[in-house]
Amino acid sequence: MFRKIKAVCFLTLFAFVSAKAQEVQHQKIENINSAYNEFNPVLSPDGNRLYFTRAGHAANIGGVIDRGDIWYSNVTDSGYTKPVHAGKVINHQGLNGVVGFSADGTRMYLLNYLDDSGNGVGTLRNGVAMSTLVNGEWSEPERLRIRYLQNDSPHMSATISRDEKVLIMAIKSYLTEGNEDLYVSFAQADGEWSQPQNLGNVINTYAEEWTPFLDHNNKKLYFASNGHGGKGSRDIFVAERMDGSWTNWSEPQNLGDAINTAGVELGFSIPFEGNNAYLSSTQDSEGLGDIVSYEMDSPIEPVVEQPAAIEVADEPEVEATQETMVVMTFQVLDKRTEKPVSADVLFEYNGQELRVNTGQLEQNGGKFMKAFEEQTKVDVTIEAGGYLKYTEQFEAFATTQAMSNEFESGVETFFLTPEDVGTKMTIENVLFNRGSDIFSDLEVAHSQIDVVVKMMKDNPGMAIRLEGHTDNRGDARLLKKLSEDRVKAVRHYMIAEGIDGERIEFVGYGGEQPVSDNDNPTSREMNRRVEFVIIK
């Protein structure tokens, strides 16, 4: 069979100097880089201190297996001082990083936070927190209350606008297709932040969009991606808002040879003052990633794509036979403690079976890698002593990983729930309209309850008790009735999805069992929750 093909090809135009491709122009910063992994550089507004994240150092809160703590180096007339660990107040055992600052430098925004509510899901939570400078010291970070925030990835990065009203996050959430996407959230008058909104498929791809940065007027967005093509594993791109919305963007442009290399570039940021931009790169690094600077006086020459139509002569249609293999990284964790679990993992795909016992993996925190043909649908079944059976289906997708840093890329994480009678878990982001048993966001609530529905279908002998809680503002009797009506709404949905009502008990406690005080909006929000307890 023959057909006539009209193809559109893209011609990539580069800036040339003396008829040669432009050379990389960023420079390593002396005294900062080491044999460890340095990334996420952010300069303080006064230009006197450069903060960055360092992973794998023994001085980190979590030791050598820590995903990264905040360190800093002071900027002097003679250069950068020897880096110092930023201390326990603004660091924890998870991934730490500086998101940004207020214009006056008295507020610092940070990745993730510790949750001491004791609600049964561990103490380290995804999100953004704020620390205040008091007498020259940073205060205990307080989380930003972002409505319906959910991140299903171990990676998170973010940027905050200079007016502290716009937050852009790299997360894997409700509308994500593939790996991490960029989402935007806005500060509200009541102190909360709006539900994260996906920036759309001009910016986001099926691969990974990471480390966003907004310029000073909130028009240009810089970010790293391995889904828009480029020179290496991840490149820095820039896109511009086309109107007043946050979903209409220009086509992302690669920042070109002056910035990007065959390695991994991440965390491009432009300080409040000064001529240097900062980023990290693995190209010719001392360790995994190094902090580098770029003189903004030097012009950045983006890669420009121009379409050119090419007529292709009649030729036989040839069916492609080459298969693209996708390498993916996995781990199995306890949902409460977020620690590795010794489990039997079964992958089933294309009539094949592949088994892994994570208990035999002594290194890399139980992480393991497997290769599949691209777009293969894979059914996974996980069983472990003392945990509920877990099943899921996913599609293998292409994502380029840095071979020198394979376990810092995207990781597919499976969370197992302990099967012990009495285990209590919060169903996250099941929120209701004020004084009502109507879900405030039906789609989000259903997506969260579906997780419990699936768990019960996978474990037909399991029975639960739904428990509803409110804060303590109002008449105690009415609050108890309201909490009961709300868990009934959850139960009705679960029954409609095929769960036998005999397996679901329910009770409303009103404000009788707070997990925090009721003195401020944040603690009251923590008290308003729906939980389930395994009773069989």
Coordinates of C-alpha atoms in Angstrom, one line a residue:
M1 CA 0.0 0.0 0.0
F2 CA 1.3 3.4 -1.0
R3 CA 0.3 6.9 0.3
K4 CA 1.5 10.4 -0.2
I5 CA 2.8 12.0 3.0
K6 CA 2.9 15.7 3.8
A7 CA 5.1 16.1 6.9
V8 CA 5.8 19.2 9.0
C9 CA 9.4 19.3 10.2
F10 CA 10.8 21.7 12.8
L11 CA 14.1 23.4 12.1
T12 CA 16.0 24.2 15.2
L13 CA 17.9 27.6 15.0
F14 CA 20.8 28.2 17.4
A15 CA 22.7 31.4 18.1
F16 CA 26.2 31.3 16.6
V17 CA 29.4 33.0 17.5
S18 CA 32.0 33.0 14.8
A19 CA 29.9 30.4 13.0
K20 CA 30.2 28.0 16.0
A21 CA 27.5 26.9 18.4
Q22 CA 27.3 29.1 21.5
E23 CA 29.3 27.7 24.4
V24 CA 27.9 27.1 27.9
Q25 CA 28.3 30.4 29.8
H26 CA 27.3 29.5 33.4
Q27 CA 30.1 29.3 35.9
K28 CA 30.6 27.0 38.9
I29 CA 30.6 28.8 42.3
E30 CA 33.8 28.3 44.3
N31 CA 33.6 27.0 47.9
I32 CA 30.0 25.8 47.6
N33 CA 30.1 22.7 45.5
S34 CA 31.2 19.3 46.8
A35 CA 31.0 15.6 46.2
Y36 CA 27.4 15.7 47.4
N37 CA 24.3 16.8 45.4
E38 CA 23.7 20.5 45.5
F39 CA 20.6 22.0 43.9
N40 CA 17.7 24.6 44.3
P41 CA 19.8 27.8 44.7
V42 CA 17.9 30.9 46.0
L43 CA 19.5 34.2 46.9
S44 CA 18.1 36.3 49.7
P45 CA 16.5 39.6 48.7
D46 CA 19.4 41.6 50.1
G47 CA 21.8 39.6 48.1
N48 CA 23.9 38.6 51.1
R49 CA 23.1 34.9 51.5
L50 CA 22.8 32.1 49.0
Y51 CA 20.5 29.3 50.2
F52 CA 20.6 25.9 48.5
T53 CA 19.7 22.2 49.1
R54 CA 22.4 19.6 49.7
A55 CA 21.6 15.9 49.7
G56 CA 23.6 12.9 51.1
H57 CA 25.6 14.8 53.6
A58 CA 26.1 13.2 57.1
A59 CA 25.3 16.5 58.8
N60 CA 21.7 16.5 57.3
I61 CA 18.8 15.8 59.7
G62 CA 18.3 12.4 58.1
G63 CA 22.0 11.7 57.6
V64 CA 23.5 10.4 54.4
I65 CA 20.1 9.0 53.2
D66 CA 18.4 12.4 53.6
R67 CA 16.8 13.7 50.4
G68 CA 18.2 17.1 51.1
D69 CA 18.6 19.9 53.8
I70 CA 18.9 23.6 53.4
W71 CA 22.4 25.0 53.6
Y72 CA 23.6 28.5 53.0
S73 CA 26.7 30.5 52.0
N74 CA 27.3 34.2 52.7
V75 CA 28.1 36.4 49.8
T76 CA 31.1 38.7 50.5
D77 CA 33.2 41.1 48.4
S78 CA 35.8 38.3 48.0
G79 CA 33.3 35.6 47.1
Y80 CA 31.2 32.9 48.8
T81 CA 31.9 31.6 52.3
K82 CA 32.1 27.9 53.2
P83 CA 28.5 26.5 53.3
V84 CA 26.8 26.1 56.7
H85 CA 23.9 23.8 57.6
A86 CA 20.8 26.0 58.1
G87 CA 19.8 24.2 61.3
K88 CA 17.0 22.1 62.6
V89 CA 14.3 24.8 62.8
I90 CA 13.8 25.0 59.0
N91 CA 15.0 21.5 58.1
H92 CA 13.4 18.1 58.7
Q93 CA 14.1 14.5 57.6
G94 CA 12.4 14.9 54.2
L95 CA 13.1 17.0 51.2
N96 CA 13.9 20.6 52.2
G97 CA 14.2 23.6 50.0
V98 CA 13.7 27.4 49.9
V99 CA 10.7 28.3 47.7
G100 CA 11.2 32.1 47.9
F101 CA 11.1 35.2 50.1
S102 CA 9.0 38.3 50.9
A103 CA 10.4 41.4 49.3
D104 CA 11.8 42.7 52.6
G105 CA 13.4 39.3 53.4
T106 CA 11.5 38.7 56.7
R107 CA 9.4 35.8 55.4
M108 CA 10.9 32.6 54.0
Y109 CA 8.8 30.0 52.2
L110 CA 9.8 26.4 52.4
L111 CA 9.1 23.0 50.9
N112 CA 7.1 20.5 53.0
Y113 CA 6.5 20.7 56.8
L114 CA 6.2 18.6 59.9
D115 CA 2.6 17.7 61.1
D116 CA 2.5 17.0 64.8
S117 CA -1.3 16.4 64.8
G118 CA -0.8 12.7 65.4
N119 CA -3.5 11.9 62.9
G120 CA -2.0 8.6 61.9
V121 CA -0.4 9.4 58.5
G122 CA 3.1 10.3 59.6
T123 CA 4.6 13.6 60.6
L124 CA 6.1 14.7 57.3
R125 CA 3.6 16.3 54.9
N126 CA 3.8 17.7 51.4
G127 CA 3.1 21.3 51.0
V128 CA 4.6 24.8 51.6
A129 CA 5.4 26.4 54.9
M130 CA 6.4 29.9 55.9
S131 CA 9.0 30.9 58.5
T132 CA 9.4 34.5 59.9
L133 CA 12.7 36.2 60.7
V134 CA 12.6 37.1 64.4
N135 CA 15.6 38.7 66.1
G136 CA 17.8 37.4 63.3
E137 CA 16.6 33.8 63.6
W138 CA 14.0 31.9 61.5
S139 CA 10.9 30.8 63.4
E140 CA 9.2 27.4 63.3
P141 CA 7.6 27.1 59.9
E142 CA 3.8 27.2 59.7
R143 CA 2.1 25.5 56.7
L144 CA 0.2 27.4 54.1
R145 CA -3.4 26.2 54.0
I146 CA -3.8 25.1 50.4
R147 CA -7.2 23.8 49.6
Y148 CA -7.3 20.2 48.3
L149 CA -3.6 20.0 48.0
Q150 CA -2.6 16.5 47.0
N151 CA 0.8 15.3 45.8
D152 CA 1.2 11.7 44.7
S153 CA 4.9 12.1 44.0
P154 CA 7.9 12.1 46.3
H155 CA 9.1 15.1 44.3
M156 CA 7.9 18.6 45.0
S157 CA 9.3 22.0 44.0
A158 CA 7.7 25.5 44.0
T159 CA 8.1 29.2 43.5
I160 CA 6.2 32.1 45.0
S161 CA 5.7 35.5 43.4
R162 CA 7.4 38.6 44.8
D163 CA 4.1 40.0 46.0
E164 CA 3.4 36.6 47.8
K165 CA 0.1 36.2 46.1
V166 CA 0.9 33.5 43.5
L167 CA 2.3 30.0 44.2
I168 CA 3.3 27.6 41.4
M169 CA 4.1 24.0 42.4
A170 CA 5.5 21.0 40.6
I171 CA 3.3 18.1 41.9
K172 CA 1.5 15.0 40.8
S173 CA -2.2 15.7 41.5
Y174 CA -5.8 15.2 40.4
L175 CA -5.4 16.4 36.8
T176 CA -1.9 15.2 36.2
E177 CA -1.3 13.1 33.1
G178 CA 1.9 11.2 33.6
N179 CA 4.5 12.6 36.0
E180 CA 4.7 15.9 37.8
D181 CA 2.9 18.9 36.3
L182 CA 2.9 22.6 37.2
Y183 CA 0.0 23.9 39.2
V184 CA -0.9 27.5 40.4
S185 CA -2.6 28.5 43.6
F186 CA -3.6 32.0 44.7
A187 CA -3.6 33.7 48.2
Q188 CA -7.1 34.3 49.5
A189 CA -8.4 37.1 51.7
D190 CA -9.1 34.6 54.6
G191 CA -5.5 33.5 54.7
E192 CA -6.1 30.3 52.7
W193 CA -4.7 29.4 49.3
S194 CA -7.0 28.3 46.4
Q195 CA -7.2 24.8 45.1
P196 CA -4.2 24.2 42.8
Q197 CA -5.0 24.7 39.1
N198 CA -3.2 22.8 36.3
L199 CA -1.3 25.2 34.0
G200 CA -2.4 23.3 30.9
N201 CA -0.8 21.1 28.3
V202 CA 1.2 23.9 26.6
I203 CA 3.4 23.9 29.7
N204 CA 2.8 20.4 31.0
T205 CA 3.7 17.1 29.3
Y206 CA 3.4 13.4 30.0
A207 CA 6.9 13.6 31.5
E208 CA 8.2 15.8 34.3
E209 CA 8.0 19.5 34.8
W210 CA 10.0 20.6 37.8
T211 CA 11.5 23.7 39.6
P212 CA 9.3 26.5 38.4
F213 CA 10.4 30.2 38.8
L214 CA 8.3 33.3 38.2
D215 CA 10.0 36.5 37.1
H216 CA 9.4 39.8 38.8
N217 CA 6.2 40.8 37.0
N218 CA 4.6 37.4 37.0
K219 CA 4.7 37.2 33.2
K220 CA 7.6 34.8 32.4
L221 CA 7.8 31.3 33.9
Y222 CA 11.1 29.4 33.9
F223 CA 11.0 25.7 34.6
A224 CA 12.9 22.4 34.0
S225 CA 11.5 19.7 31.8
N226 CA 12.4 16.4 30.1
G227 CA 9.2 16.5 28.1
H228 CA 9.8 19.3 25.6
G229 CA 12.9 17.9 24.0
G230 CA 16.3 19.6 24.5
K231 CA 20.0 19.0 24.9
G232 CA 20.1 16.7 27.8
S233 CA 18.2 14.8 30.5
R234 CA 16.5 18.0 31.7
D235 CA 16.7 21.5 30.3
I236 CA 15.5 24.9 31.4
F237 CA 12.7 26.4 29.4
V238 CA 10.8 29.7 29.5
A239 CA 7.2 30.5 28.6
E240 CA 5.2 33.7 28.8
R241 CA 1.6 34.3 29.9
M242 CA -0.5 35.4 26.9
D243 CA -3.3 37.1 28.9
G244 CA -4.6 37.6 32.4
S245 CA -5.2 33.8 32.9
W246 CA -2.8 31.2 34.0
T247 CA -3.7 28.6 31.4
N248 CA -2.8 30.5 28.2
W249 CA 0.9 30.3 27.6
S250 CA 3.3 30.8 24.8
E251 CA 5.1 27.7 23.5
P252 CA 8.0 27.0 25.9
Q253 CA 11.4 27.9 24.5
N254 CA 14.6 26.2 25.4
L255 CA 17.1 28.6 26.9
G256 CA 19.8 27.3 24.6
D257 CA 23.4 26.4 24.7
A258 CA 24.5 29.1 27.1
I259 CA 22.4 27.5 29.9
N260 CA 21.6 23.9 29.0
T261 CA 24.0 21.0 28.6
A262 CA 23.9 17.3 28.0
G263 CA 23.5 16.9 31.7
V264 CA 20.6 17.9 34.1
E265 CA 19.8 21.6 34.6
L266 CA 17.4 22.5 37.4
G267 CA 16.2 25.3 39.6
F268 CA 16.8 28.4 37.5
S269 CA 16.2 31.5 39.6
I270 CA 16.7 35.2 39.2
P271 CA 17.4 37.2 42.4
F272 CA 15.7 40.4 43.5
E273 CA 18.9 42.3 42.8
G274 CA 22.3 41.7 41.0
N275 CA 23.4 40.5 37.6
N276 CA 23.7 36.8 38.3
A277 CA 21.0 34.1 37.8
Y278 CA 21.5 30.8 39.6
L279 CA 20.7 27.1 38.7
S280 CA 22.2 23.7 39.2
S281 CA 23.8 21.5 36.6
T282 CA 25.3 17.9 36.6
Q283 CA 27.6 18.8 33.6
D284 CA 31.2 18.3 34.7
S285 CA 30.1 18.5 38.3
E286 CA 32.2 17.6 41.4
G287 CA 29.4 15.4 42.6
L288 CA 25.9 14.8 41.3
G289 CA 24.7 18.4 40.9
D290 CA 26.6 21.7 41.3
I291 CA 25.4 25.2 41.9
V292 CA 26.3 27.5 39.0
S293 CA 25.7 31.2 38.1
Y294 CA 25.0 33.0 34.9
E295 CA 25.6 36.6 34.2
M296 CA 22.3 38.1 33.1
D297 CA 24.2 40.8 31.1
S298 CA 25.1 38.0 28.7
P299 CA 22.1 37.5 26.3
I300 CA 20.3 34.2 26.6
E301 CA 19.6 32.8 23.1
P302 CA 16.5 30.6 23.3
V303 CA 16.1 27.8 20.8
V304 CA 13.5 28.9 18.3
E305 CA 11.4 26.4 16.4
Q306 CA 10.1 27.3 12.9
P307 CA 7.9 24.9 11.0
A308 CA 8.7 24.1 7.4
A309 CA 6.4 22.0 5.3
I310 CA 8.2 19.3 3.2
E311 CA 6.6 17.3 0.5
V312 CA 7.7 13.6 0.8
A313 CA 7.5 11.5 -2.3
D314 CA 5.3 8.5 -2.6
E315 CA 6.8 5.6 -0.7
P316 CA 5.6 2.4 0.8
E317 CA 4.1 2.6 4.2
V318 CA 6.4 0.9 6.6
E319 CA 5.2 -0.2 10.0
A320 CA 7.6 0.7 12.8
T321 CA 9.0 -2.3 14.6
Q322 CA 11.5 -0.7 16.9
E323 CA 10.3 -0.8 20.5
T324 CA 10.9 2.0 23.0
M325 CA 11.8 0.7 26.4
V326 CA 10.9 2.7 29.5
V327 CA 12.9 2.4 32.8
M328 CA 10.8 3.1 35.9
T329 CA 11.8 3.3 39.6
F330 CA 9.5 1.9 42.3
Q331 CA 9.3 1.7 46.1
V332 CA 6.8 0.3 48.6
L333 CA 6.2 2.3 51.8
D334 CA 4.1 2.1 54.9
K335 CA 1.3 4.7 54.6
R336 CA 1.5 5.8 58.2
T337 CA 5.3 5.9 58.7
E338 CA 6.4 6.4 55.1
K339 CA 9.2 3.8 55.7
P340 CA 10.1 0.9 53.3
V341 CA 8.0 -2.3 53.6
S342 CA 9.2 -5.8 52.9
A343 CA 6.6 -6.9 50.3
D344 CA 6.0 -9.3 47.4
V345 CA 5.4 -7.2 44.3
L346 CA 3.8 -8.8 41.2
F347 CA 3.8 -7.0 37.8
E348 CA 1.5 -8.5 35.1
Y349 CA 1.7 -7.3 31.5
N350 CA 1.4 -8.6 28.0
G351 CA 0.8 -12.2 29.4
Q352 CA 4.0 -12.0 31.4
E353 CA 4.7 -12.0 35.2
L354 CA 7.5 -10.3 37.0
R355 CA 8.0 -10.7 40.7
V356 CA 10.1 -8.6 43.2
N357 CA 10.7 -9.1 46.9
T358 CA 11.5 -5.7 48.3
G359 CA 12.8 -7.4 51.5
Q360 CA 15.8 -8.5 49.5
L361 CA 16.7 -5.0 48.5
E362 CA 19.2 -3.6 51.0
Q363 CA 20.3 -0.5 49.3
N364 CA 18.5 2.7 48.1
G365 CA 15.7 2.5 50.7
G366 CA 14.1 -0.5 48.9
K367 CA 13.8 1.3 45.5
F368 CA 14.1 -0.9 42.4
M369 CA 14.0 -0.3 38.7
K370 CA 12.2 -2.3 36.0
A371 CA 12.0 -1.8 32.2
F372 CA 8.8 -2.0 30.2
E373 CA 7.8 -1.3 26.6
E374 CA 6.5 2.2 26.3
Q375 CA 2.7 2.5 26.8
T376 CA 2.4 -1.0 28.3
K377 CA -0.5 -1.3 30.7
V378 CA 0.8 -3.0 33.8
D379 CA -1.2 -4.5 36.7
V380 CA 0.6 -4.6 40.0
T381 CA -0.4 -6.6 43.0
I382 CA 1.4 -6.1 46.4
E383 CA 1.1 -8.3 49.4
A384 CA 3.0 -8.0 52.7
G385 CA 2.5 -9.5 56.1
G386 CA 0.5 -7.1 58.4
Y387 CA -0.8 -5.0 55.5
L388 CA -3.9 -4.8 53.3
K389 CA -3.6 -6.2 49.8
Y390 CA -2.9 -3.5 47.2
T391 CA -3.7 -3.5 43.5
E392 CA -3.3 -0.9 40.8
Q393 CA -2.9 -0.5 37.1
F394 CA -0.5 2.0 35.5
E395 CA 0.8 2.7 32.0
A396 CA 4.6 2.8 31.4
F397 CA 5.6 6.2 30.1
A398 CA 8.8 7.6 28.8
T399 CA 10.9 9.8 31.1
T400 CA 14.6 10.5 30.7
Q401 CA 16.6 10.0 33.9
A402 CA 20.1 11.0 34.8
M403 CA 22.0 7.9 35.0
S404 CA 24.4 9.4 37.6
N405 CA 21.4 10.2 39.8
E406 CA 18.8 7.7 38.9
F407 CA 17.0 7.6 42.3
E408 CA 16.5 11.3 42.5
S409 CA 14.2 11.2 39.5
G410 CA 10.5 10.4 39.6
V411 CA 9.7 7.4 41.7
E412 CA 6.4 5.5 41.5
T413 CA 5.5 4.9 45.2
F414 CA 3.0 2.4 46.4
F415 CA 1.6 3.0 49.9
L416 CA 0.4 0.0 52.0
T417 CA -2.1 0.3 54.8
P418 CA -1.6 -1.8 57.9
E419 CA -4.3 -4.3 58.4
D420 CA -4.3 -4.2 62.2
V421 CA -7.7 -3.8 63.7
G422 CA -7.8 -0.3 65.2
T423 CA -5.7 1.3 62.4
K424 CA -7.0 4.8 61.8
M425 CA -6.5 6.8 58.7
T426 CA -7.7 10.2 57.6
I427 CA -9.4 10.4 54.2
E428 CA -7.7 13.5 52.9
N429 CA -9.5 16.5 51.2
V430 CA -13.0 15.3 51.9
L431 CA -14.4 18.7 52.6
F432 CA -18.0 20.0 53.0
N433 CA -19.8 23.2 52.5
R434 CA -20.1 25.2 55.8
G435 CA -22.8 23.8 58.0
S436 CA -23.8 21.2 55.4
D437 CA -23.3 17.5 54.4
I438 CA -22.8 18.5 50.8
F439 CA -19.3 18.0 49.4
S440 CA -17.6 21.4 48.6
D441 CA -15.8 19.8 45.7
L442 CA -17.6 16.6 44.5
E443 CA -14.9 15.5 42.1
V444 CA -12.1 15.8 44.6
A445 CA -14.1 14.1 47.4
H446 CA -15.1 11.2 45.2
S447 CA -11.5 10.7 44.0
Q448 CA -10.3 10.4 47.6
I449 CA -13.1 8.1 48.8
D450 CA -12.5 5.9 45.7
V451 CA -9.1 5.0 47.3
V452 CA -11.0 3.5 50.3
V453 CA -13.5 1.9 48.0
K454 CA -10.7 0.2 46.0
M455 CA -9.0 -0.9 49.2
M456 CA -12.2 -2.6 50.4
K457 CA -12.8 -4.3 47.0
D458 CA -9.2 -5.6 47.1
N459 CA -9.7 -6.9 50.7
P460 CA -13.3 -8.4 50.8
G461 CA -13.0 -9.4 54.4
M462 CA -12.3 -5.9 55.6
A463 CA -14.8 -3.8 57.5
I464 CA -14.4 -0.2 58.6
R465 CA -16.0 2.4 60.8
L466 CA -16.3 5.9 59.4
E467 CA -15.8 8.7 62.0
G468 CA -16.8 12.3 61.4
H469 CA -15.3 15.2 63.3
T470 CA -15.9 19.0 63.4
D471 CA -14.2 21.9 65.2
N472 CA -15.8 23.1 68.4
R473 CA -17.4 26.2 67.2
G474 CA -21.2 26.0 67.7
D475 CA -23.8 24.0 69.6
A476 CA -22.3 20.6 70.6
R477 CA -25.5 18.7 69.8
L478 CA -25.8 20.2 66.3
L479 CA -22.1 19.6 65.6
K480 CA -22.5 16.0 66.5
K481 CA -25.5 15.6 64.2
L482 CA -23.6 17.5 61.4
S483 CA -20.6 15.2 61.7
E484 CA -22.8 12.1 61.5
D485 CA -24.6 13.4 58.4
R486 CA -21.3 14.0 56.7
V487 CA -20.0 10.5 57.3
K488 CA -23.4 9.2 56.1
A489 CA -22.8 11.0 52.8
V490 CA -19.4 9.3 52.5
R491 CA -21.0 5.9 53.3
H492 CA -23.8 6.4 50.8
Y493 CA -21.3 7.1 48.0
M494 CA -19.3 4.0 49.0
I495 CA -22.4 1.8 48.9
A496 CA -23.3 3.3 45.4
E497 CA -19.8 2.2 44.3
G498 CA -20.5 -1.4 45.2
I499 CA -19.4 -1.8 48.9
D500 CA -21.9 -3.7 51.1
G501 CA -23.3 -1.4 53.7
E502 CA -22.9 -4.1 56.3
R503 CA -19.1 -3.5 56.1
I504 CA -19.4 0.2 56.9
E505 CA -20.3 1.4 60.4
F506 CA -20.4 5.1 61.1
V507 CA -20.3 7.5 64.0
G508 CA -20.2 11.3 64.4
Y509 CA -18.2 12.8 67.2
G510 CA -18.7 16.5 66.5
G511 CA -16.0 18.4 68.2
E512 CA -15.4 15.9 71.0
Q513 CA -12.1 14.4 69.6
P514 CA -9.9 17.2 68.3
V515 CA -6.4 16.5 67.1
S516 CA -5.3 20.1 67.7
D517 CA -6.6 23.1 69.5
N518 CA -9.3 25.3 68.0
D519 CA -7.5 28.6 68.5
N520 CA -6.7 29.5 64.8
P521 CA -8.0 28.6 61.3
T522 CA -5.2 26.1 60.6
S523 CA -5.8 24.0 63.8
R524 CA -9.6 24.1 63.2
E525 CA -9.2 22.8 59.7
M526 CA -7.1 19.9 61.0
N527 CA -10.0 19.1 63.4
R528 CA -12.6 19.0 60.6
R529 CA -12.0 15.6 59.1
V530 CA -13.3 12.2 58.1
E531 CA -11.4 9.1 59.2
F532 CA -11.9 5.4 58.8
V533 CA -10.9 2.8 61.4
I534 CA -10.4 -0.9 60.5
I535 CA -12.7 -2.9 62.7
K536 CA -12.3 -6.3 60.9

